[in-house]
Tab-separated table of C-alpha atoms in Angstrom:
chain	number	residue	atom	x	y	z
F	1	UNK	CA	-52.443	-5.040	-37.255
F	2	UNK	CA	-54.165	-2.102	-35.528
F	3	UNK	CA	-51.493	-0.305	-33.492
F	4	UNK	CA	-54.016	1.578	-31.376
F	5	UNK	CA	-54.839	0.383	-27.866
F	6	UNK	CA	-58.437	-0.381	-27.025
F	7	UNK	CA	-60.231	1.418	-24.203
F	8	UNK	CA	-59.958	-1.762	-22.121
F	9	UNK	CA	-56.209	-1.971	-22.669
F	10	UNK	CA	-55.732	1.681	-21.766
F	11	UNK	CA	-57.753	1.154	-18.598
F	12	UNK	CA	-55.659	-1.866	-17.575
F	13	UNK	CA	-52.474	0.184	-17.937
F	14	UNK	CA	-53.889	3.247	-16.181
F	15	UNK	CA	-55.315	1.360	-13.203
F	16	UNK	CA	-52.198	-0.726	-12.724
F	17	UNK	CA	-49.834	2.243	-12.999
F	18	UNK	CA	-51.914	4.183	-10.489
F	19	UNK	CA	-51.899	1.352	-7.955
F	20	UNK	CA	-48.183	0.690	-8.338
F	21	UNK	CA	-47.373	4.408	-8.048
F	22	UNK	CA	-49.089	4.451	-4.655
F	23	UNK	CA	-47.851	1.150	-3.272
F	24	UNK	CA	-44.654	0.161	-5.076
F	25	UNK	CA	-42.099	2.939	-4.788
F	26	UNK	CA	-38.392	2.250	-4.426
F	27	UNK	CA	-38.545	1.882	-0.648
F	28	UNK	CA	-41.566	-0.412	-0.959
F	29	UNK	CA	-39.628	-2.622	-3.386
F	30	UNK	CA	-36.664	-2.854	-1.028
F	31	UNK	CA	-38.924	-3.714	1.902
F	32	UNK	CA	-40.810	-6.332	-0.122
F	33	UNK	CA	-37.734	-8.269	-1.252
F	34	UNK	CA	-36.552	-8.507	2.363
F	35	UNK	CA	-39.717	-10.320	3.393
F	36	UNK	CA	-39.757	-14.094	3.658
F	37	UNK	CA	-42.107	-14.296	0.674
F	38	UNK	CA	-39.881	-12.101	-1.492
F	39	UNK	CA	-42.834	-9.853	-2.263
F	40	UNK	CA	-45.538	-7.851	-0.487
F	41	UNK	CA	-48.554	-10.167	0.059
F	42	UNK	CA	-50.828	-7.170	0.610
F	43	UNK	CA	-49.912	-5.732	-2.783
F	44	UNK	CA	-50.429	-9.120	-4.438
F	45	UNK	CA	-53.856	-9.365	-2.799
F	46	UNK	CA	-54.722	-5.909	-4.088
F	47	UNK	CA	-53.581	-6.835	-7.599
F	48	UNK	CA	-55.822	-9.892	-7.458
F	49	UNK	CA	-58.914	-8.493	-5.765
F	50	UNK	CA	-58.985	-4.976	-7.219
F	51	UNK	CA	-57.572	-5.568	-10.724
F	52	UNK	CA	-57.904	-9.307	-11.312
F	53	UNK	CA	-54.317	-9.357	-12.564
F	54	UNK	CA	-53.474	-13.059	-11.903
F	55	UNK	CA	-56.499	-14.180	-13.923
F	56	UNK	CA	-56.146	-11.703	-16.756
F	57	UNK	CA	-55.625	-14.386	-19.431
F	58	UNK	CA	-57.718	-17.154	-17.835
F	59	UNK	CA	-61.155	-18.008	-19.226
F	60	UNK	CA	-64.139	-16.439	-17.518
F	61	UNK	CA	-65.508	-19.835	-16.465
F	62	UNK	CA	-62.529	-20.158	-14.124
F	63	UNK	CA	-62.857	-16.654	-12.705
F	64	UNK	CA	-60.533	-14.957	-15.190
F	65	UNK	CA	-61.010	-12.020	-17.523
F	66	UNK	CA	-60.537	-13.903	-20.791
F	67	UNK	CA	-57.925	-11.494	-22.162
F	68	UNK	CA	-55.155	-12.291	-24.632
F	69	UNK	CA	-51.369	-12.240	-24.358
F	70	UNK	CA	-51.476	-8.608	-25.501
F	71	UNK	CA	-53.198	-7.455	-22.314
F	72	UNK	CA	-50.878	-9.586	-20.172
F	73	UNK	CA	-47.824	-8.021	-21.847
F	74	UNK	CA	-49.194	-4.499	-21.308
F	75	UNK	CA	-49.749	-5.296	-17.636
F	76	UNK	CA	-46.223	-6.701	-17.419
F	77	UNK	CA	-44.883	-3.447	-18.871
F	78	UNK	CA	-46.313	-1.558	-15.910
F	79	UNK	CA	-44.945	-4.118	-13.452
F	80	UNK	CA	-41.555	-3.753	-15.125
F	81	UNK	CA	-41.619	0.041	-14.777
F	82	UNK	CA	-41.942	-0.355	-11.013
F	83	UNK	CA	-39.722	-3.473	-10.768
F	84	UNK	CA	-42.594	-4.809	-8.702
F	85	UNK	CA	-41.671	-8.030	-6.856
F	86	UNK	CA	-44.665	-10.331	-7.248
F	87	UNK	CA	-45.576	-13.940	-8.132
F	88	UNK	CA	-47.127	-12.705	-11.401
F	89	UNK	CA	-44.515	-14.195	-13.739
F	90	UNK	CA	-44.269	-17.543	-11.949
F	91	UNK	CA	-47.998	-17.942	-11.308
F	92	UNK	CA	-49.940	-16.231	-14.095
F	93	UNK	CA	-47.440	-16.398	-16.970
F	94	UNK	CA	-45.614	-19.714	-16.434
F	95	UNK	CA	-47.820	-22.013	-14.352
F	96	UNK	CA	-51.451	-21.097	-15.101
F	97	UNK	CA	-51.243	-21.600	-18.902
F	98	UNK	CA	-49.802	-25.097	-18.379
F	99	UNK	CA	-52.636	-25.980	-16.009
F	100	UNK	CA	-55.077	-24.722	-18.614
F	101	UNK	CA	-53.421	-26.544	-21.520
F	102	UNK	CA	-52.585	-29.900	-19.926
F	103	UNK	CA	-54.840	-30.312	-16.907
F	104	UNK	CA	-58.034	-32.336	-16.776
F	105	UNK	CA	-61.283	-30.456	-16.369
F	106	UNK	CA	-61.387	-31.468	-12.699
F	107	UNK	CA	-57.844	-30.152	-12.141
F	108	UNK	CA	-58.590	-26.875	-13.915
F	109	UNK	CA	-61.808	-26.361	-11.966
F	110	UNK	CA	-60.057	-27.071	-8.669
F	111	UNK	CA	-56.937	-24.938	-9.210
F	112	UNK	CA	-57.529	-22.089	-11.658
F	113	UNK	CA	-60.179	-20.102	-9.734
F	114	UNK	CA	-57.773	-19.797	-6.803
F	115	UNK	CA	-55.066	-18.529	-9.134
F	116	UNK	CA	-57.448	-16.083	-10.811
F	117	UNK	CA	-58.340	-14.327	-7.558
F	118	UNK	CA	-54.763	-14.298	-6.256
F	119	UNK	CA	-55.414	-16.729	-3.421
F	120	UNK	CA	-53.151	-19.446	-4.843
F	121	UNK	CA	-49.631	-18.993	-6.194
F	122	UNK	CA	-47.757	-21.515	-8.301
F	123	UNK	CA	-44.269	-22.119	-9.674
F	124	UNK	CA	-42.774	-24.149	-12.523
F	125	UNK	CA	-39.883	-26.135	-11.049
F	126	UNK	CA	-37.534	-26.550	-14.016
F	127	UNK	CA	-34.076	-27.542	-12.727
F	128	UNK	CA	-31.039	-25.312	-12.959
F	129	UNK	CA	-30.667	-22.596	-15.588
F	130	UNK	CA	-32.641	-24.611	-18.157
F	131	UNK	CA	-35.837	-22.598	-18.276
F	132	UNK	CA	-34.988	-21.085	-21.653
F	133	UNK	CA	-34.332	-24.548	-23.102
F	134	UNK	CA	-37.492	-26.024	-21.563
F	135	UNK	CA	-39.548	-23.266	-23.189
F	136	UNK	CA	-37.766	-23.786	-26.542
F	137	UNK	CA	-36.388	-20.236	-26.500
F	138	UNK	CA	-32.655	-20.921	-26.596
F	139	UNK	CA	-32.321	-24.559	-27.731
F	140	UNK	CA	-34.129	-27.250	-29.635
F	141	UNK	CA	-36.268	-29.167	-27.190
F	142	UNK	CA	-35.090	-32.472	-25.786
F	143	UNK	CA	-35.432	-34.200	-22.448
F	144	UNK	CA	-32.005	-33.016	-21.311
F	145	UNK	CA	-33.358	-29.844	-19.700
F	146	UNK	CA	-35.278	-31.996	-17.227
F	147	UNK	CA	-32.170	-33.692	-15.890
F	148	UNK	CA	-30.832	-36.120	-18.471
F	149	UNK	CA	-32.942	-39.224	-17.876
F	150	UNK	CA	-31.072	-41.756	-15.752
F	151	UNK	CA	-29.763	-39.309	-13.139
F	152	UNK	CA	-30.109	-35.678	-12.208
F	153	UNK	CA	-33.186	-33.486	-12.233
F	154	UNK	CA	-36.333	-35.090	-10.820
F	155	UNK	CA	-37.322	-38.735	-11.185
F	156	UNK	CA	-40.890	-40.064	-10.989
F	157	UNK	CA	-41.877	-43.549	-9.876
F	158	UNK	CA	-45.363	-45.017	-9.920
F	159	UNK	CA	-46.339	-47.493	-7.234
F	160	UNK	CA	-49.324	-48.790	-5.333
F	161	UNK	CA	-49.601	-45.489	-3.469
F	162	UNK	CA	-49.474	-43.386	-6.645
F	163	UNK	CA	-46.705	-41.200	-8.037
F	164	UNK	CA	-43.642	-40.285	-6.002
F	165	UNK	CA	-40.947	-37.771	-6.966
F	166	UNK	CA	-37.309	-37.656	-5.974
F	167	UNK	CA	-34.712	-35.094	-7.000
F	168	UNK	CA	-33.890	-31.406	-7.009
F	169	UNK	CA	-34.698	-28.275	-8.983
F	170	UNK	CA	-32.611	-25.164	-8.500
F	171	UNK	CA	-33.254	-21.481	-9.239
F	172	UNK	CA	-37.035	-21.927	-9.312
F	173	UNK	CA	-38.822	-18.591	-9.649
F	174	UNK	CA	-40.865	-17.935	-6.483
F	175	UNK	CA	-40.460	-21.587	-5.547
F	176	UNK	CA	-39.852	-20.710	-1.891
F	177	UNK	CA	-43.358	-19.281	-1.401
F	178	UNK	CA	-45.567	-20.887	-4.070
F	179	UNK	CA	-48.510	-22.867	-2.781
F	180	UNK	CA	-48.428	-25.204	-5.781
F	181	UNK	CA	-45.431	-26.623	-7.657
F	182	UNK	CA	-45.529	-27.824	-11.266
F	183	UNK	CA	-42.645	-30.277	-11.489
F	184	UNK	CA	-41.354	-31.807	-14.745
F	185	UNK	CA	-39.935	-35.239	-13.977
F	186	UNK	CA	-38.516	-38.232	-15.849
F	187	UNK	CA	-40.659	-41.347	-15.751
F	188	UNK	CA	-40.656	-44.782	-17.345
F	189	UNK	CA	-37.094	-45.816	-16.591
F	190	UNK	CA	-34.143	-45.445	-18.923
F	191	UNK	CA	-35.614	-47.472	-21.796
F	192	UNK	CA	-38.890	-45.504	-22.032
F	193	UNK	CA	-37.763	-42.299	-20.391
F	194	UNK	CA	-40.186	-39.457	-20.930
F	195	UNK	CA	-40.881	-36.160	-19.192
F	196	UNK	CA	-44.220	-35.739	-17.454
F	197	UNK	CA	-45.579	-32.807	-15.487
F	198	UNK	CA	-46.716	-33.276	-11.900
F	199	UNK	CA	-48.592	-31.255	-9.302
F	200	UNK	CA	-47.030	-31.049	-5.845
F	201	UNK	CA	-48.341	-29.098	-2.876
F	202	UNK	CA	-45.772	-26.597	-1.669
F	203	UNK	CA	-46.089	-27.868	1.903
F	204	UNK	CA	-46.180	-31.582	1.032
F	205	UNK	CA	-44.211	-34.019	3.164
F	206	UNK	CA	-40.703	-34.435	1.792
F	207	UNK	CA	-40.524	-31.019	0.094
F	208	UNK	CA	-37.564	-28.924	1.271
F	209	UNK	CA	-37.488	-25.366	-0.055
F	210	UNK	CA	-34.591	-22.974	0.436
F	211	UNK	CA	-34.652	-19.402	-0.782
F	212	UNK	CA	-31.542	-18.530	-2.759
F	213	UNK	CA	-29.635	-15.281	-2.912
F	214	UNK	CA	-30.295	-14.079	-6.463
F	215	UNK	CA	-28.527	-11.443	-8.535
F	216	UNK	CA	-31.893	-9.786	-9.149
F	217	UNK	CA	-33.459	-9.553	-5.719
F	218	UNK	CA	-36.816	-8.538	-7.216
F	219	UNK	CA	-37.182	-12.050	-8.660
F	220	UNK	CA	-37.207	-14.524	-5.800
F	221	UNK	CA	-35.598	-17.915	-6.467
F	222	UNK	CA	-35.420	-21.134	-4.524
F	223	UNK	CA	-33.817	-24.551	-4.444
F	224	UNK	CA	-36.473	-27.253	-4.180
F	225	UNK	CA	-35.566	-30.733	-2.982
F	226	UNK	CA	-38.090	-33.557	-3.355
F	227	UNK	CA	-37.626	-36.622	-1.202
F	228	UNK	CA	-40.125	-39.349	-2.092
F	229	UNK	CA	-42.851	-36.706	-2.393
F	230	UNK	CA	-46.438	-37.684	-3.315
F	231	UNK	CA	-47.478	-36.073	-6.582
F	232	UNK	CA	-50.432	-35.916	-8.946
F	233	UNK	CA	-49.985	-36.296	-12.692
F	234	UNK	CA	-51.107	-33.190	-14.576
F	235	UNK	CA	-53.579	-34.481	-17.133
F	236	UNK	CA	-54.970	-37.963	-17.530
F	237	UNK	CA	-52.573	-39.565	-20.025
F	238	UNK	CA	-49.163	-40.869	-18.945
F	239	UNK	CA	-47.988	-40.770	-22.572
F	240	UNK	CA	-48.761	-37.073	-23.079
F	241	UNK	CA	-45.856	-35.201	-24.650
F	242	UNK	CA	-45.555	-31.939	-22.737
F	243	UNK	CA	-43.010	-30.406	-25.129
F	244	UNK	CA	-45.538	-28.839	-27.558
F	245	UNK	CA	-47.325	-27.147	-24.656
F	246	UNK	CA	-44.026	-25.827	-23.280
F	247	UNK	CA	-42.941	-24.568	-26.710
F	248	UNK	CA	-46.259	-22.790	-27.223
F	249	UNK	CA	-45.953	-21.314	-23.748
F	250	UNK	CA	-42.378	-20.187	-24.426
F	251	UNK	CA	-43.332	-17.724	-27.133
F	252	UNK	CA	-46.027	-16.072	-25.018
F	253	UNK	CA	-43.676	-15.947	-22.011
F	254	UNK	CA	-41.056	-14.232	-24.171
F	255	UNK	CA	-43.606	-11.686	-25.400
F	256	UNK	CA	-44.668	-10.900	-21.830
F	257	UNK	CA	-41.062	-10.654	-20.643
F	258	UNK	CA	-40.269	-8.334	-23.548
F	259	UNK	CA	-43.074	-6.047	-22.436
F	260	UNK	CA	-41.807	-6.123	-18.877
F	261	UNK	CA	-38.242	-5.357	-19.981
F	262	UNK	CA	-39.222	-2.349	-22.100
F	263	UNK	CA	-41.256	-1.036	-19.184
F	264	UNK	CA	-38.171	-1.183	-16.981
F	265	UNK	CA	-35.976	0.279	-19.730
F	266	UNK	CA	-38.361	3.164	-20.294
F	267	UNK	CA	-38.477	3.983	-16.606
F	268	UNK	CA	-34.685	3.787	-16.286
F	269	UNK	CA	-34.388	6.264	-19.158
F	270	UNK	CA	-36.986	8.591	-17.625
F	271	UNK	CA	-35.152	8.676	-14.305
F	272	UNK	CA	-31.851	9.389	-16.013
F	273	UNK	CA	-33.332	12.247	-18.036
F	274	UNK	CA	-34.848	13.732	-14.880
F	275	UNK	CA	-31.468	13.575	-13.166
F	276	UNK	CA	-29.373	15.152	-15.941
F	277	UNK	CA	-31.815	18.052	-16.085
F	278	UNK	CA	-31.187	18.786	-12.383
F	279	UNK	CA	-27.504	17.959	-11.893
F	280	UNK	CA	-25.274	20.954	-12.605
F	281	UNK	CA	-21.621	21.001	-13.561
F	282	UNK	CA	-19.574	24.032	-14.626
F	283	UNK	CA	-22.581	26.190	-13.953
F	284	UNK	CA	-25.067	24.373	-16.201
F	285	UNK	CA	-27.204	21.245	-16.205
F	286	UNK	CA	-25.236	18.254	-17.478
F	287	UNK	CA	-28.164	17.391	-19.718
F	288	UNK	CA	-27.310	20.423	-21.836
F	289	UNK	CA	-23.953	18.955	-22.871
F	290	UNK	CA	-23.982	17.549	-26.371
F	291	UNK	CA	-22.207	14.317	-25.416
F	292	UNK	CA	-24.877	13.551	-22.815
F	293	UNK	CA	-27.648	14.346	-25.298
F	294	UNK	CA	-26.153	11.980	-27.847
F	295	UNK	CA	-25.878	9.130	-25.354
F	296	UNK	CA	-29.456	9.551	-24.197
F	297	UNK	CA	-30.681	9.860	-27.773
F	298	UNK	CA	-29.137	6.469	-28.538
F	299	UNK	CA	-30.854	4.970	-25.493
F	300	UNK	CA	-34.161	6.545	-26.511
F	301	UNK	CA	-33.960	5.013	-29.994
F	302	UNK	CA	-33.097	1.587	-28.528
F	303	UNK	CA	-35.998	1.700	-26.066
F	304	UNK	CA	-38.516	2.887	-28.659
F	305	UNK	CA	-37.443	0.185	-31.107
F	306	UNK	CA	-37.626	-2.489	-28.417
F	307	UNK	CA	-41.082	-1.284	-27.343
F	308	UNK	CA	-42.336	-1.519	-30.927
F	309	UNK	CA	-40.947	-5.049	-31.200
F	310	UNK	CA	-42.510	-6.031	-27.858
F	311	UNK	CA	-45.927	-4.681	-28.823
F	312	UNK	CA	-45.798	-6.484	-32.149
F	313	UNK	CA	-44.745	-9.725	-30.460
F	314	UNK	CA	-47.640	-9.485	-28.002
F	315	UNK	CA	-50.084	-8.941	-30.861
F	316	UNK	CA	-48.480	-11.603	-33.071
F	317	UNK	CA	-48.425	-14.236	-30.324
F	318	UNK	CA	-52.146	-13.737	-29.796
F	319	UNK	CA	-52.601	-14.325	-33.545
F	320	UNK	CA	-50.452	-17.435	-33.870
F	321	UNK	CA	-47.163	-15.913	-35.055
F	322	UNK	CA	-44.059	-16.764	-33.030
F	323	UNK	CA	-41.656	-13.834	-32.726
F	324	UNK	CA	-41.470	-13.564	-28.943
F	325	UNK	CA	-37.849	-14.710	-28.666
F	326	UNK	CA	-36.594	-12.012	-31.039
F	327	UNK	CA	-38.567	-9.316	-29.236
F	328	UNK	CA	-37.222	-10.504	-25.888
F	329	UNK	CA	-33.633	-10.361	-27.171
F	330	UNK	CA	-34.103	-6.774	-28.321
F	331	UNK	CA	-35.863	-5.763	-25.108
F	332	UNK	CA	-33.174	-7.249	-22.864
F	333	UNK	CA	-30.462	-5.427	-24.800
F	334	UNK	CA	-32.398	-2.154	-24.552
F	335	UNK	CA	-32.817	-2.604	-20.795
F	336	UNK	CA	-29.140	-3.379	-20.312
F	337	UNK	CA	-28.138	-0.284	-22.302
F	338	UNK	CA	-30.658	1.990	-20.557
F	339	UNK	CA	-29.669	0.748	-17.100
F	340	UNK	CA	-25.935	0.916	-17.856
F	341	UNK	CA	-26.113	4.469	-19.200
F	342	UNK	CA	-28.277	5.419	-16.240
F	343	UNK	CA	-25.606	4.261	-13.825
F	344	UNK	CA	-22.891	6.097	-15.746
F	345	UNK	CA	-24.773	9.382	-16.115
F	346	UNK	CA	-25.823	9.435	-12.472
F	347	UNK	CA	-22.122	9.642	-11.667
F	348	UNK	CA	-20.905	8.610	-8.223
F	349	UNK	CA	-24.386	8.195	-6.743
F	350	UNK	CA	-25.362	5.803	-9.525
F	351	UNK	CA	-22.872	3.226	-8.237
F	352	UNK	CA	-24.199	3.206	-4.667
F	353	UNK	CA	-26.347	0.539	-3.058
F	354	UNK	CA	-28.788	3.197	-1.860
F	355	UNK	CA	-29.652	4.349	-5.381
F	356	UNK	CA	-32.139	2.346	-7.433
F	357	UNK	CA	-30.131	2.368	-10.692
F	358	UNK	CA	-28.467	-0.967	-9.958
F	359	UNK	CA	-31.857	-2.649	-9.569
F	360	UNK	CA	-32.623	-2.071	-13.247
F	361	UNK	CA	-29.221	-3.321	-14.340
F	362	UNK	CA	-29.621	-6.457	-12.243
F	363	UNK	CA	-33.063	-7.079	-13.725
F	364	UNK	CA	-31.506	-7.061	-17.213
F	365	UNK	CA	-28.628	-9.332	-16.184
F	366	UNK	CA	-30.880	-11.667	-14.197
F	367	UNK	CA	-33.358	-12.123	-17.031
F	368	UNK	CA	-30.546	-12.905	-19.461
F	369	UNK	CA	-29.291	-15.598	-17.095
F	370	UNK	CA	-32.757	-17.119	-16.770
F	371	UNK	CA	-34.143	-16.778	-20.294
F	372	UNK	CA	-31.286	-15.758	-22.592
F	373	UNK	CA	-28.757	-14.481	-23.311
F	374	UNK	CA	-29.825	-12.333	-26.251
F	375	UNK	CA	-27.458	-13.919	-28.770
F	376	UNK	CA	-28.790	-17.387	-27.973
F	377	UNK	CA	-32.391	-16.200	-28.301
F	378	UNK	CA	-31.568	-14.807	-31.734
F	379	UNK	CA	-29.466	-17.811	-32.719
F	380	UNK	CA	-32.228	-20.283	-31.907
F	381	UNK	CA	-34.824	-18.159	-33.729
F	382	UNK	CA	-32.549	-18.058	-36.798
F	383	UNK	CA	-31.931	-21.804	-36.673
F	384	UNK	CA	-35.658	-22.512	-36.322
F	385	UNK	CA	-36.333	-20.343	-39.376
F	386	UNK	CA	-33.650	-22.175	-41.356
F	387	UNK	CA	-31.650	-19.039	-42.068
F	388	UNK	CA	-28.309	-20.843	-41.972
F	389	UNK	CA	-29.278	-23.860	-44.056
F	390	UNK	CA	-27.658	-24.282	-47.441
F	391	UNK	CA	-29.567	-22.350	-50.075
F	392	UNK	CA	-31.785	-20.564	-47.527
F	393	UNK	CA	-30.233	-17.143	-48.064
F	394	UNK	CA	-31.001	-15.401	-51.359
F	395	UNK	CA	-27.980	-13.867	-53.112
């Protein structure tokens, strides 16, 4: 492994940080999350047209840049620093790779160029808080995450007029504004129940989308109800098992999320250090007190360790090694610690709604609810590696 960044990688980080510094300050973030879309469409357009961010990992033949997970994770780190509300995670990290892996050539050619230039957004409509299980990050994969078969989740029926979907998916990332929905649904009846992936237009007849109030306001969520909605099967084979594609996607998603989390953790630490250098108590800056130095030193070590793990996971995922879940667990813990200490060391102002410290803490808590928590990420990784099997541990 070469730990140095390439010139291209450095340029991606520099250009993205520069754009976000100009257009995604704290007040911009607050204004964006209050919009109906949950993000600033003008910023998303700029990210697509100027930087090609949505298509960073898509092949060039579909309008993308052909980069690896490493570049996507580095871009996510910059988005995490700014807590930028955008459809990047839902569209480019969750939905686009599934279209690329499972779609027919006609489906890829029709959908991916629009995603690459930022003109089309997409969302993966996994029901409830089961996204971690669907991506094989917190549990062994089974069909239960899609609703349990006979009832719950989304059901698919095939008739003379094609596929129709009926059911509900809750807490769907950016589901309220996505132009395209990727919906896992049970098909085949109880005896041959299997989970297939379907394409549904966001404005299709029978789709009811309601934006939810989320703990982390920078990640928009929605409840999606499907009432006899026409849908298109993703891929050409009704017997395709989508679980391997979701499991492969899960590790890259975890690596990208780890990068995003360490970006947020690093920025939370930077803001806290800036504050303790300025705030005076008993005639001196509070940052000069040994107790404060020790607390920040612990945070610094946690963030640096998590960043190293995130960078390795991004590199390893691009080379076929699956360590994303472990890196994500470490990154989420580092973000929670950095945000929590930031709130404490800011004193009274750190607990106010007007200050941005709570936004970082909510990002950590929200991501653990969606993709974790950290102990389950580690537990599943350990179980997958067989660490707790009899005779697996050397004495």
